[in-house]
Amino acid sequence: MSLFARGADPVGRTDTPIRVTVDGEPVAGIAGQTVAGILLASGRLSWRSTRSGAPRGVFCGIGSCFDCVLTVNGVPDVRACRRRAADGDEIRTQTRQEKS
């Protein structure tokens, strides 16, 4: 049981929904979320692979390690943990083979 009505936000936030595409698939998010936040909330734990095929996603979460890079609006190697998502962003996962 909750003290608040279902769907009511106890701090009164008014979140603005946004929509991005990830590898051509629409994914919903909230304005202000990072790309990594949207991907994690949608159930994706990895969105890049190494040369050996090992999966990578968020590791440090503060932009130091570059494990979470992907392509946003045609710009490669964007750190998903540092980039705030914008409505309409086109996001593509990266593989090591694309860099060759």
mmCIF file of N, CA and C in Angstrom, residues 2-96:
data_model
loop_
_atom_site.group_PDB
_atom_site.id
_atom_site.type_symbol
_atom_site.label_atom_id
_atom_site.label_comp_id
_atom_site.label_asym_id
_atom_site.label_seq_id
_atom_site.Cartn_x
_atom_site.Cartn_y
_atom_site.Cartn_z
ATOM 1 N N SER A 2 0.434 2.277 -0.683
ATOM 2 C CA SER A 2 1.197 3.512 -0.808
ATOM 3 C C SER A 2 0.407 4.685 -0.243
ATOM 4 N N LEU A 3 1.131 5.684 0.201
ATOM 5 C CA LEU A 3 0.491 6.906 0.691
ATOM 6 C C LEU A 3 0.024 7.801 -0.451
ATOM 7 N N PHE A 4 0.514 7.532 -1.652
ATOM 8 C CA PHE A 4 0.222 8.379 -2.809
ATOM 9 C C PHE A 4 -0.644 7.636 -3.815
ATOM 10 N N ALA A 5 -1.451 8.380 -4.509
ATOM 11 C CA ALA A 5 -2.284 7.787 -5.558
ATOM 12 C C ALA A 5 -1.384 7.196 -6.639
ATOM 13 N N ARG A 6 -1.820 6.102 -7.209
ATOM 14 C CA ARG A 6 -1.047 5.457 -8.275
ATOM 15 C C ARG A 6 -0.799 6.455 -9.409
ATOM 16 N N GLY A 7 0.448 6.582 -9.817
ATOM 17 C CA GLY A 7 0.807 7.488 -10.901
ATOM 18 C C GLY A 7 1.107 8.903 -10.439
ATOM 19 N N ALA A 8 0.794 9.239 -9.190
ATOM 20 C CA ALA A 8 1.081 10.581 -8.682
ATOM 21 C C ALA A 8 2.537 10.656 -8.249
ATOM 22 N N ASP A 9 3.173 11.762 -8.544
ATOM 23 C CA ASP A 9 4.563 11.963 -8.161
ATOM 24 C C ASP A 9 4.590 12.770 -6.867
ATOM 25 N N PRO A 10 5.140 12.226 -5.793
ATOM 26 C CA PRO A 10 5.104 12.910 -4.502
ATOM 27 C C PRO A 10 5.862 14.233 -4.471
ATOM 28 N N VAL A 11 6.795 14.452 -5.392
ATOM 29 C CA VAL A 11 7.519 15.729 -5.403
ATOM 30 C C VAL A 11 7.008 16.670 -6.484
ATOM 31 N N GLY A 12 5.983 16.271 -7.205
ATOM 32 C CA GLY A 12 5.343 17.155 -8.176
ATOM 33 C C GLY A 12 6.098 17.369 -9.476
ATOM 34 N N ARG A 13 6.942 16.414 -9.856
ATOM 35 C CA ARG A 13 7.664 16.555 -11.129
ATOM 36 C C ARG A 13 6.691 16.493 -12.292
ATOM 37 N N THR A 14 7.003 17.223 -13.309
ATOM 38 C CA THR A 14 6.235 17.136 -14.556
ATOM 39 C C THR A 14 7.214 16.738 -15.652
ATOM 40 N N ASP A 15 7.448 15.448 -15.767
ATOM 41 C CA ASP A 15 8.410 14.936 -16.736
ATOM 42 C C ASP A 15 7.912 15.132 -18.157
ATOM 43 N N THR A 16 8.832 15.522 -19.027
ATOM 44 C CA THR A 16 8.521 15.690 -20.436
ATOM 45 C C THR A 16 8.999 14.452 -21.183
ATOM 46 N N PRO A 17 8.088 13.687 -21.764
ATOM 47 C CA PRO A 17 8.512 12.487 -22.485
ATOM 48 C C PRO A 17 9.225 12.847 -23.786
ATOM 49 N N ILE A 18 10.220 12.039 -24.139
ATOM 50 C CA ILE A 18 10.902 12.178 -25.423
ATOM 51 C C ILE A 18 10.956 10.805 -26.068
ATOM 52 N N ARG A 19 11.256 10.787 -27.362
ATOM 53 C CA ARG A 19 11.389 9.529 -28.087
ATOM 54 C C ARG A 19 12.660 9.598 -28.916
ATOM 55 N N VAL A 20 13.469 8.559 -28.807
ATOM 56 C CA VAL A 20 14.674 8.426 -29.612
ATOM 57 C C VAL A 20 14.556 7.122 -30.393
ATOM 58 N N THR A 21 15.430 6.931 -31.365
ATOM 59 C CA THR A 21 15.476 5.638 -32.047
ATOM 60 C C THR A 21 16.829 5.001 -31.770
ATOM 61 N N VAL A 22 16.809 3.712 -31.479
ATOM 62 C CA VAL A 22 18.027 2.954 -31.222
ATOM 63 C C VAL A 22 18.077 1.836 -32.246
ATOM 64 N N ASP A 23 19.036 1.931 -33.150
ATOM 65 C CA ASP A 23 19.144 0.966 -34.252
ATOM 66 C C ASP A 23 17.816 0.828 -34.988
ATOM 67 N N GLY A 24 17.132 1.960 -35.184
ATOM 68 C CA GLY A 24 15.880 1.996 -35.927
ATOM 69 C C GLY A 24 14.635 1.693 -35.118
ATOM 70 N N GLU A 25 14.797 1.342 -33.858
ATOM 71 C CA GLU A 25 13.671 0.977 -32.993
ATOM 72 C C GLU A 25 13.323 2.152 -32.068
ATOM 73 N N PRO A 26 12.047 2.569 -32.005
ATOM 74 C CA PRO A 26 11.690 3.687 -31.119
ATOM 75 C C PRO A 26 11.811 3.303 -29.641
ATOM 76 N N VAL A 27 12.383 4.220 -28.859
ATOM 77 C CA VAL A 27 12.553 4.008 -27.421
ATOM 78 C C VAL A 27 12.126 5.286 -26.710
ATOM 79 N N ALA A 28 11.332 5.146 -25.658
ATOM 80 C CA ALA A 28 10.842 6.303 -24.904
ATOM 81 C C ALA A 28 11.806 6.657 -23.785
ATOM 82 N N GLY A 29 11.850 7.945 -23.479
ATOM 83 C CA GLY A 29 12.663 8.430 -22.370
ATOM 84 C C GLY A 29 12.033 9.672 -21.782
ATOM 85 N N ILE A 30 12.767 10.317 -20.899
ATOM 86 C CA ILE A 30 12.306 11.536 -20.247
ATOM 87 C C ILE A 30 13.356 12.611 -20.474
ATOM 88 N N ALA A 31 12.918 13.810 -20.820
ATOM 89 C CA ALA A 31 13.842 14.921 -21.049
ATOM 90 C C ALA A 31 14.770 15.060 -19.852
ATOM 91 N N GLY A 32 16.062 15.191 -20.132
ATOM 92 C CA GLY A 32 17.056 15.314 -19.075
ATOM 93 C C GLY A 32 17.827 14.035 -18.817
ATOM 94 N N GLN A 33 17.296 12.902 -19.274
ATOM 95 C CA GLN A 33 18.003 11.635 -19.100
ATOM 96 C C GLN A 33 19.197 11.581 -20.033
ATOM 97 N N THR A 34 20.240 10.884 -19.600
ATOM 98 C CA THR A 34 21.351 10.624 -20.503
ATOM 99 C C THR A 34 20.942 9.515 -21.466
ATOM 100 N N VAL A 35 21.692 9.403 -22.551
ATOM 101 C CA VAL A 35 21.448 8.312 -23.494
ATOM 102 C C VAL A 35 21.595 6.976 -22.760
ATOM 103 N N ALA A 36 22.616 6.855 -21.913
ATOM 104 C CA ALA A 36 22.804 5.615 -21.149
ATOM 105 C C ALA A 36 21.602 5.333 -20.256
ATOM 106 N N GLY A 37 21.052 6.352 -19.626
ATOM 107 C CA GLY A 37 19.886 6.179 -18.764
ATOM 108 C C GLY A 37 18.692 5.645 -19.516
ATOM 109 N N ILE A 38 18.476 6.172 -20.712
ATOM 110 C CA ILE A 38 17.361 5.701 -21.539
ATOM 111 C C ILE A 38 17.591 4.253 -21.966
ATOM 112 N N LEU A 39 18.818 3.937 -22.382
ATOM 113 C CA LEU A 39 19.112 2.571 -22.807
ATOM 114 C C LEU A 39 18.965 1.584 -21.652
ATOM 115 N N LEU A 40 19.482 1.939 -20.487
ATOM 116 C CA LEU A 40 19.355 1.056 -19.323
ATOM 117 C C LEU A 40 17.896 0.879 -18.919
ATOM 118 N N ALA A 41 17.125 1.971 -18.933
ATOM 119 C CA ALA A 41 15.706 1.897 -18.566
ATOM 120 C C ALA A 41 14.913 1.041 -19.546
ATOM 121 N N SER A 42 15.395 0.949 -20.797
ATOM 122 C CA SER A 42 14.699 0.128 -21.788
ATOM 123 C C SER A 42 15.155 -1.332 -21.750
ATOM 124 N N GLY A 43 16.056 -1.652 -20.815
ATOM 125 C CA GLY A 43 16.490 -3.035 -20.656
ATOM 126 C C GLY A 43 17.768 -3.400 -21.379
ATOM 127 N N ARG A 44 18.407 -2.449 -22.019
ATOM 128 C CA ARG A 44 19.663 -2.737 -22.725
ATOM 129 C C ARG A 44 20.832 -2.582 -21.759
ATOM 130 N N LEU A 45 21.622 -3.619 -21.615
ATOM 131 C CA LEU A 45 22.775 -3.571 -20.723
ATOM 132 C C LEU A 45 24.078 -3.349 -21.474
ATOM 133 N N SER A 46 24.077 -3.623 -22.774
ATOM 134 C CA SER A 46 25.275 -3.375 -23.585
ATOM 135 C C SER A 46 24.841 -2.841 -24.942
ATOM 136 N N TRP A 47 25.703 -2.014 -25.531
ATOM 137 C CA TRP A 47 25.391 -1.442 -26.846
ATOM 138 C C TRP A 47 26.644 -1.220 -27.681
ATOM 139 N N ARG A 48 27.704 -1.887 -27.297
ATOM 140 C CA ARG A 48 28.932 -1.846 -28.066
ATOM 141 C C ARG A 48 29.606 -3.188 -27.876
ATOM 142 N N SER A 49 30.444 -3.570 -28.831
ATOM 143 C CA SER A 49 31.218 -4.794 -28.643
ATOM 144 C C SER A 49 32.672 -4.531 -29.004
ATOM 145 N N THR A 50 33.553 -5.262 -28.359
ATOM 146 C CA THR A 50 34.981 -5.129 -28.617
ATOM 147 C C THR A 50 35.352 -5.933 -29.861
ATOM 148 N N ARG A 51 36.594 -5.839 -30.243
ATOM 149 C CA ARG A 51 37.085 -6.590 -31.396
ATOM 150 C C ARG A 51 36.838 -8.084 -31.226
ATOM 151 N N SER A 52 36.936 -8.573 -29.997
ATOM 152 C CA SER A 52 36.720 -10.005 -29.744
ATOM 153 C C SER A 52 35.242 -10.361 -29.602
ATOM 154 N N GLY A 53 34.365 -9.338 -29.639
ATOM 155 C CA GLY A 53 32.935 -9.580 -29.534
ATOM 156 C C GLY A 53 32.372 -9.454 -28.127
ATOM 157 N N ALA A 54 33.222 -9.071 -27.168
ATOM 158 C CA ALA A 54 32.755 -8.921 -25.781
ATOM 159 C C ALA A 54 31.813 -7.718 -25.672
ATOM 160 N N PRO A 55 30.683 -7.874 -24.975
ATOM 161 C CA PRO A 55 29.724 -6.770 -24.854
ATOM 162 C C PRO A 55 30.221 -5.677 -23.913
ATOM 163 N N ARG A 56 29.860 -4.440 -24.228
ATOM 164 C CA ARG A 56 30.204 -3.295 -23.389
ATOM 165 C C ARG A 56 28.997 -2.379 -23.262
ATOM 166 N N GLY A 57 28.876 -1.745 -22.116
ATOM 167 C CA GLY A 57 27.826 -0.763 -21.845
ATOM 168 C C GLY A 57 28.388 0.257 -20.883
ATOM 169 N N VAL A 58 27.632 0.601 -19.847
ATOM 170 C CA VAL A 58 28.131 1.539 -18.844
ATOM 171 C C VAL A 58 29.083 0.805 -17.907
ATOM 172 N N PHE A 59 30.240 1.385 -17.671
ATOM 173 C CA PHE A 59 31.180 0.829 -16.699
ATOM 174 C C PHE A 59 31.377 1.827 -15.566
ATOM 175 N N CYS A 60 31.963 2.986 -15.875
ATOM 176 C CA CYS A 60 32.216 3.961 -14.807
ATOM 177 C C CYS A 60 31.031 4.905 -14.598
ATOM 178 N N GLY A 61 30.303 5.218 -15.657
ATOM 179 C CA GLY A 61 29.146 6.102 -15.556
ATOM 180 C C GLY A 61 29.469 7.572 -15.398
ATOM 181 N N ILE A 62 30.757 7.953 -15.496
ATOM 182 C CA ILE A 62 31.138 9.359 -15.344
ATOM 183 C C ILE A 62 31.971 9.883 -16.506
ATOM 184 N N GLY A 63 32.067 9.114 -17.583
ATOM 185 C CA GLY A 63 32.746 9.582 -18.783
ATOM 186 C C GLY A 63 34.238 9.381 -18.827
ATOM 187 N N SER A 64 34.794 8.582 -17.927
ATOM 188 C CA SER A 64 36.240 8.383 -17.899
ATOM 189 C C SER A 64 36.717 7.195 -18.726
ATOM 190 N N CYS A 65 35.908 6.151 -18.824
ATOM 191 C CA CYS A 65 36.413 4.890 -19.385
ATOM 192 C C CYS A 65 36.122 4.680 -20.874
ATOM 193 N N PHE A 66 35.167 5.358 -21.441
ATOM 194 C CA PHE A 66 34.799 5.226 -22.857
ATOM 195 C C PHE A 66 34.239 3.848 -23.217
ATOM 196 N N ASP A 67 33.786 3.067 -22.249
ATOM 197 C CA ASP A 67 33.171 1.774 -22.556
ATOM 198 C C ASP A 67 31.781 1.932 -23.158
ATOM 199 N N CYS A 68 31.129 3.056 -22.933
ATOM 200 C CA CYS A 68 29.725 3.221 -23.328
ATOM 201 C C CYS A 68 29.540 3.985 -24.641
ATOM 202 N N VAL A 69 30.595 4.085 -25.461
ATOM 203 C CA VAL A 69 30.473 4.879 -26.683
ATOM 204 C C VAL A 69 29.508 4.255 -27.680
ATOM 205 N N LEU A 70 28.850 5.133 -28.423
ATOM 206 C CA LEU A 70 27.953 4.752 -29.504
ATOM 207 C C LEU A 70 27.875 5.915 -30.483
ATOM 208 N N THR A 71 27.051 5.786 -31.499
ATOM 209 C CA THR A 71 26.900 6.833 -32.505
ATOM 210 C C THR A 71 25.567 7.530 -32.292
ATOM 211 N N VAL A 72 25.602 8.867 -32.180
ATOM 212 C CA VAL A 72 24.386 9.654 -31.995
ATOM 213 C C VAL A 72 24.298 10.670 -33.128
ATOM 214 N N ASN A 73 23.213 10.611 -33.890
ATOM 215 C CA ASN A 73 22.980 11.522 -35.015
ATOM 216 C C ASN A 73 24.165 11.559 -35.978
ATOM 217 N N GLY A 74 24.753 10.387 -36.223
ATOM 218 C CA GLY A 74 25.851 10.269 -37.170
ATOM 219 C C GLY A 74 27.225 10.577 -36.608
ATOM 220 N N VAL A 75 27.318 10.993 -35.359
ATOM 221 C CA VAL A 75 28.602 11.304 -34.730
ATOM 222 C C VAL A 75 29.055 10.080 -33.928
ATOM 223 N N PRO A 76 30.183 9.451 -34.336
ATOM 224 C CA PRO A 76 30.629 8.249 -33.631
ATOM 225 C C PRO A 76 31.331 8.570 -32.311
ATOM 226 N N ASP A 77 31.468 7.551 -31.479
ATOM 227 C CA ASP A 77 32.225 7.614 -30.226
ATOM 228 C C ASP A 77 31.695 8.633 -29.225
ATOM 229 N N VAL A 78 30.375 8.764 -29.156
ATOM 230 C CA VAL A 78 29.730 9.624 -28.164
ATOM 231 C C VAL A 78 29.584 8.814 -26.875
ATOM 232 N N ARG A 79 30.006 9.379 -25.750
ATOM 233 C CA ARG A 79 29.878 8.690 -24.467
ATOM 234 C C ARG A 79 28.425 8.784 -23.997
ATOM 235 N N ALA A 80 27.760 7.645 -23.944
ATOM 236 C CA ALA A 80 26.334 7.596 -23.603
ATOM 237 C C ALA A 80 26.057 8.088 -22.188
ATOM 238 N N CYS A 81 27.027 7.942 -21.298
ATOM 239 C CA CYS A 81 26.815 8.357 -19.907
ATOM 240 C C CYS A 81 26.919 9.870 -19.740
ATOM 241 N N ARG A 82 27.484 10.566 -20.718
ATOM 242 C CA ARG A 82 27.676 12.014 -20.619
ATOM 243 C C ARG A 82 26.709 12.805 -21.493
ATOM 244 N N ARG A 83 26.119 12.177 -22.487
ATOM 245 C CA ARG A 83 25.279 12.883 -23.464
ATOM 246 C C ARG A 83 23.824 12.840 -23.042
ATOM 247 N N ARG A 84 23.226 14.017 -22.859
ATOM 248 C CA ARG A 84 21.784 14.076 -22.573
ATOM 249 C C ARG A 84 21.037 13.781 -23.864
ATOM 250 N N ALA A 85 20.060 12.930 -23.775
ATOM 251 C CA ALA A 85 19.258 12.575 -24.947
ATOM 252 C C ALA A 85 18.328 13.727 -25.296
ATOM 253 N N ALA A 86 18.087 13.888 -26.581
ATOM 254 C CA ALA A 86 17.149 14.902 -27.070
ATOM 255 C C ALA A 86 16.086 14.205 -27.907
ATOM 256 N N ASP A 87 14.899 14.768 -27.901
ATOM 257 C CA ASP A 87 13.806 14.199 -28.673
ATOM 258 C C ASP A 87 14.229 14.063 -30.132
ATOM 259 N N GLY A 88 14.051 12.877 -30.696
ATOM 260 C CA GLY A 88 14.381 12.639 -32.092
ATOM 261 C C GLY A 88 15.796 12.154 -32.347
ATOM 262 N N ASP A 89 16.621 12.016 -31.309
ATOM 263 C CA ASP A 89 17.986 11.518 -31.510
ATOM 264 C C ASP A 89 17.957 10.162 -32.201
ATOM 265 N N GLU A 90 18.894 9.976 -33.135
ATOM 266 C CA GLU A 90 19.072 8.684 -33.797
ATOM 267 C C GLU A 90 20.343 8.062 -33.235
ATOM 268 N N ILE A 91 20.185 6.964 -32.541
ATOM 269 C CA ILE A 91 21.287 6.311 -31.838
ATOM 270 C C ILE A 91 21.579 4.977 -32.508
ATOM 271 N N ARG A 92 22.874 4.720 -32.738
ATOM 272 C CA ARG A 92 23.292 3.440 -33.309
ATOM 273 C C ARG A 92 24.333 2.810 -32.399
ATOM 274 N N THR A 93 24.172 1.530 -32.159
ATOM 275 C CA THR A 93 25.182 0.818 -31.387
ATOM 276 C C THR A 93 26.424 0.656 -32.255
ATOM 277 N N GLN A 94 27.573 0.445 -31.618
ATOM 278 C CA GLN A 94 28.834 0.336 -32.347
ATOM 279 C C GLN A 94 29.477 -1.015 -32.104
ATOM 280 N N THR A 95 30.164 -1.488 -33.129
ATOM 281 C CA THR A 95 31.002 -2.669 -32.976
ATOM 282 C C THR A 95 32.417 -2.269 -33.341
ATOM 283 N N ARG A 96 33.372 -2.994 -32.847
ATOM 284 C CA ARG A 96 34.781 -2.677 -33.106
ATOM 285 C C ARG A 96 35.080 -2.737 -34.600
#
